[in-house]
């Protein structure tokens, strides 16, 4: 089990080293080392408010799915998305 623990620690270290944080006003832009279907780094945004934290990708995933022809208007998909 120690071999796996070491691999996990190496992965966490790699992820921490490769993830960038940038403050933009009240938001923090987080750029991950992971790539989306267009080979762009996956980014999301985080903001703290009185109720907790707000996390968004600015609609990038939904927009990308729609652009690829994925129909998101079915009742089942709307329920999953909400």
Rosetta silent file (secondary structure, phi, psi, omega in degrees, C-alpha in Angstrom):
SEQUENCE: XXXXXXXXXXXXXXXXXXXXXXXXXXXXXXXXXXXXXXXXXXXXXXXXXXXXXXXXXXXXXXXXXXXXXXXXXXXXXXXXXX
SCORE:     score description
SCORE:     0.000 S_00000001
   1 L     0.000  -25.886 -179.342    0.000    0.000    0.000 S_00000001
   2 H   -66.468  -30.833  176.816    2.914    2.360    0.540 S_00000001
   3 H   -62.306  -43.434  179.630    3.719    2.255   -3.197 S_00000001
   4 H   -66.977  -41.141  177.764    0.230    3.523   -3.981 S_00000001
   5 H   -59.189  -41.486  178.003    0.456    6.184   -1.281 S_00000001
   6 H   -63.922  -41.180  177.513    3.691    7.397   -2.839 S_00000001
   7 H   -63.477  -41.566  178.992    2.092    7.550   -6.291 S_00000001
   8 H   -63.452  -43.845  178.498   -0.834    9.506   -4.912 S_00000001
   9 H   -62.205  -40.703  177.201    1.508   11.965   -3.203 S_00000001
  10 H   -63.570  -40.813  178.773    3.480   12.398   -6.459 S_00000001
  11 H   -63.653  -47.508  178.926    0.244   13.005   -8.344 S_00000001
  12 H   -59.757  -39.935  178.564   -0.939   15.618   -5.822 S_00000001
  13 H   -64.424  -44.979  177.634    2.446   17.312   -5.997 S_00000001
  14 H   -60.193  -47.207 -178.974    2.337   17.361   -9.810 S_00000001
  15 H   -61.149  -42.834  179.165   -1.235   18.726   -9.786 S_00000001
  16 H   -64.079  -42.979 -179.981   -0.323   21.462   -7.312 S_00000001
  17 H   -66.106  -32.381 -174.159    2.753   22.455   -9.319 S_00000001
  18 H   -95.995   -4.288  179.551    0.841   22.559  -12.616 S_00000001
  19 L   -96.113  129.766 -178.370   -2.285   24.378  -11.409 S_00000001
  20 E  -109.216  142.294  178.457   -2.224   28.173  -11.703 S_00000001
  21 E  -120.647  135.822  179.431   -4.296   30.645   -9.660 S_00000001
  22 E  -141.408  124.710  178.587   -4.917   34.251  -10.699 S_00000001
  23 E   -80.075  130.216  177.592   -7.007   36.822   -8.839 S_00000001
  24 E  -130.706   93.253 -175.329   -9.372   38.789  -11.057 S_00000001
  25 L    63.219 -125.246  179.534  -11.329   41.202   -8.891 S_00000001
  26 L   -85.972   -2.970 -177.533  -13.481   39.153   -6.523 S_00000001
  27 E  -102.717  155.445  169.723  -12.879   36.007   -8.580 S_00000001
  28 E  -118.314  122.540  176.121  -10.009   33.552   -8.684 S_00000001
  29 E   -89.166  125.911 -178.625   -9.273   32.019  -12.081 S_00000001
  30 E  -114.775  120.209  179.304   -7.961   28.476  -11.714 S_00000001
  31 E  -109.027  120.261 -177.234   -6.164   26.935  -14.667 S_00000001
  32 E   -94.070  164.815  177.085   -5.659   23.187  -14.450 S_00000001
  33 E   -80.766    0.473 -178.284   -3.126   21.055  -16.327 S_00000001
  34 E   -85.202  147.978 -178.278   -5.991   19.102  -17.902 S_00000001
  35 E  -107.585  145.198  174.820   -6.991   19.682  -21.519 S_00000001
  36 L   -88.565 -171.970 -176.292  -10.474   19.928  -22.984 S_00000001
  37 L   -65.803  -14.885  177.812  -11.526   18.539  -26.368 S_00000001
  38 L  -100.255    9.928 -176.463   -9.868   21.533  -28.088 S_00000001
  39 L    62.427   29.699  172.161   -6.554   20.987  -26.285 S_00000001
  40 L   -99.502  148.185  176.987   -7.083   24.121  -24.203 S_00000001
  41 E   -65.368  140.213  178.366   -6.380   24.056  -20.491 S_00000001
  42 E   -76.593  127.168  179.358   -9.505   23.630  -18.404 S_00000001
  43 E  -123.292  147.659  170.749  -10.251   26.759  -16.410 S_00000001
  44 E  -144.360  170.071 -171.991  -12.852   27.548  -13.824 S_00000001
  45 E  -127.467  141.512 -175.864  -13.598   30.468  -11.551 S_00000001
  46 E  -129.437  135.510  177.621  -14.149   30.633   -7.803 S_00000001
  47 E  -141.180  135.762  175.850  -15.691   33.392   -5.701 S_00000001
  48 E   -95.388  135.314  174.203  -16.490   33.510   -1.992 S_00000001
  49 E  -134.259 -171.841 -176.270  -19.660   35.245   -0.892 S_00000001
  50 L   -62.919  -26.391 -176.914  -21.817   35.377    2.253 S_00000001
  51 L   -93.502   -7.396 -178.700  -23.430   32.013    1.472 S_00000001
  52 E   139.678 -134.215 -178.709  -20.211   30.116    0.721 S_00000001
  53 E  -117.040  144.599  176.563  -18.351   29.578   -2.522 S_00000001
  54 E  -115.418  125.965 -177.150  -19.517   29.979   -6.111 S_00000001
  55 E  -122.323  130.173 -179.523  -17.771   27.822   -8.713 S_00000001
  56 E  -148.317  155.956  171.469  -18.282   28.186  -12.470 S_00000001
  57 L  -107.046   10.988  179.902  -16.626   27.440  -15.772 S_00000001
  58 L    71.050   17.092  179.947  -18.434   30.378  -17.354 S_00000001
  59 L    86.508    8.548 -174.777  -20.630   28.003  -19.349 S_00000001
  60 H   -60.423  -43.368 -177.384  -17.709   26.499  -21.290 S_00000001
  61 H   -67.581  -47.945 -178.695  -18.788   22.845  -20.941 S_00000001
  62 H   -63.208  -45.050  178.887  -22.443   23.449  -21.836 S_00000001
  63 H   -60.922  -44.301  179.099  -21.528   25.717  -24.747 S_00000001
  64 H   -61.939  -42.299  177.818  -19.009   23.185  -26.030 S_00000001
  65 H   -62.324  -44.640  179.594  -21.504   20.341  -25.873 S_00000001
  66 H   -63.094  -41.305  179.114  -24.093   22.402  -27.744 S_00000001
  67 H   -64.389  -28.306  178.732  -21.540   23.398  -30.397 S_00000001
  68 L   -84.686    0.097  176.716  -20.718   19.726  -30.932 S_00000001
  69 L    97.067    5.351  178.220  -24.387   18.984  -31.580 S_00000001
  70 L   -73.206  124.630 -179.255  -25.373   17.580  -28.208 S_00000001
  71 L   -87.670  119.496 -175.374  -29.042   18.331  -27.626 S_00000001
  72 L  -106.061    9.322 -174.324  -29.537   19.514  -24.065 S_00000001
  73 L   -91.276   -2.276  179.678  -33.251   20.303  -24.257 S_00000001
  74 L   -70.606  153.768 -177.953  -34.637   16.888  -23.303 S_00000001
  75 H   -63.122  -36.901 -179.928  -36.348   16.696  -19.923 S_00000001
  76 H   -66.076  -43.946 -179.226  -33.903   14.040  -18.689 S_00000001
  77 H   -69.424  -37.811  176.482  -30.832   16.104  -19.634 S_00000001
  78 H   -61.475  -40.675  179.120  -32.319   19.277  -18.161 S_00000001
  79 H   -64.595  -43.254  178.221  -32.911   17.384  -14.914 S_00000001
  80 H   -62.652  -40.879 -178.246  -29.314   16.081  -14.878 S_00000001
  81 H   -70.106  -32.174 -179.311  -27.927   19.548  -15.560 S_00000001
  82 L   -77.714    0.000    0.000  -29.957   21.212  -12.843 S_00000001
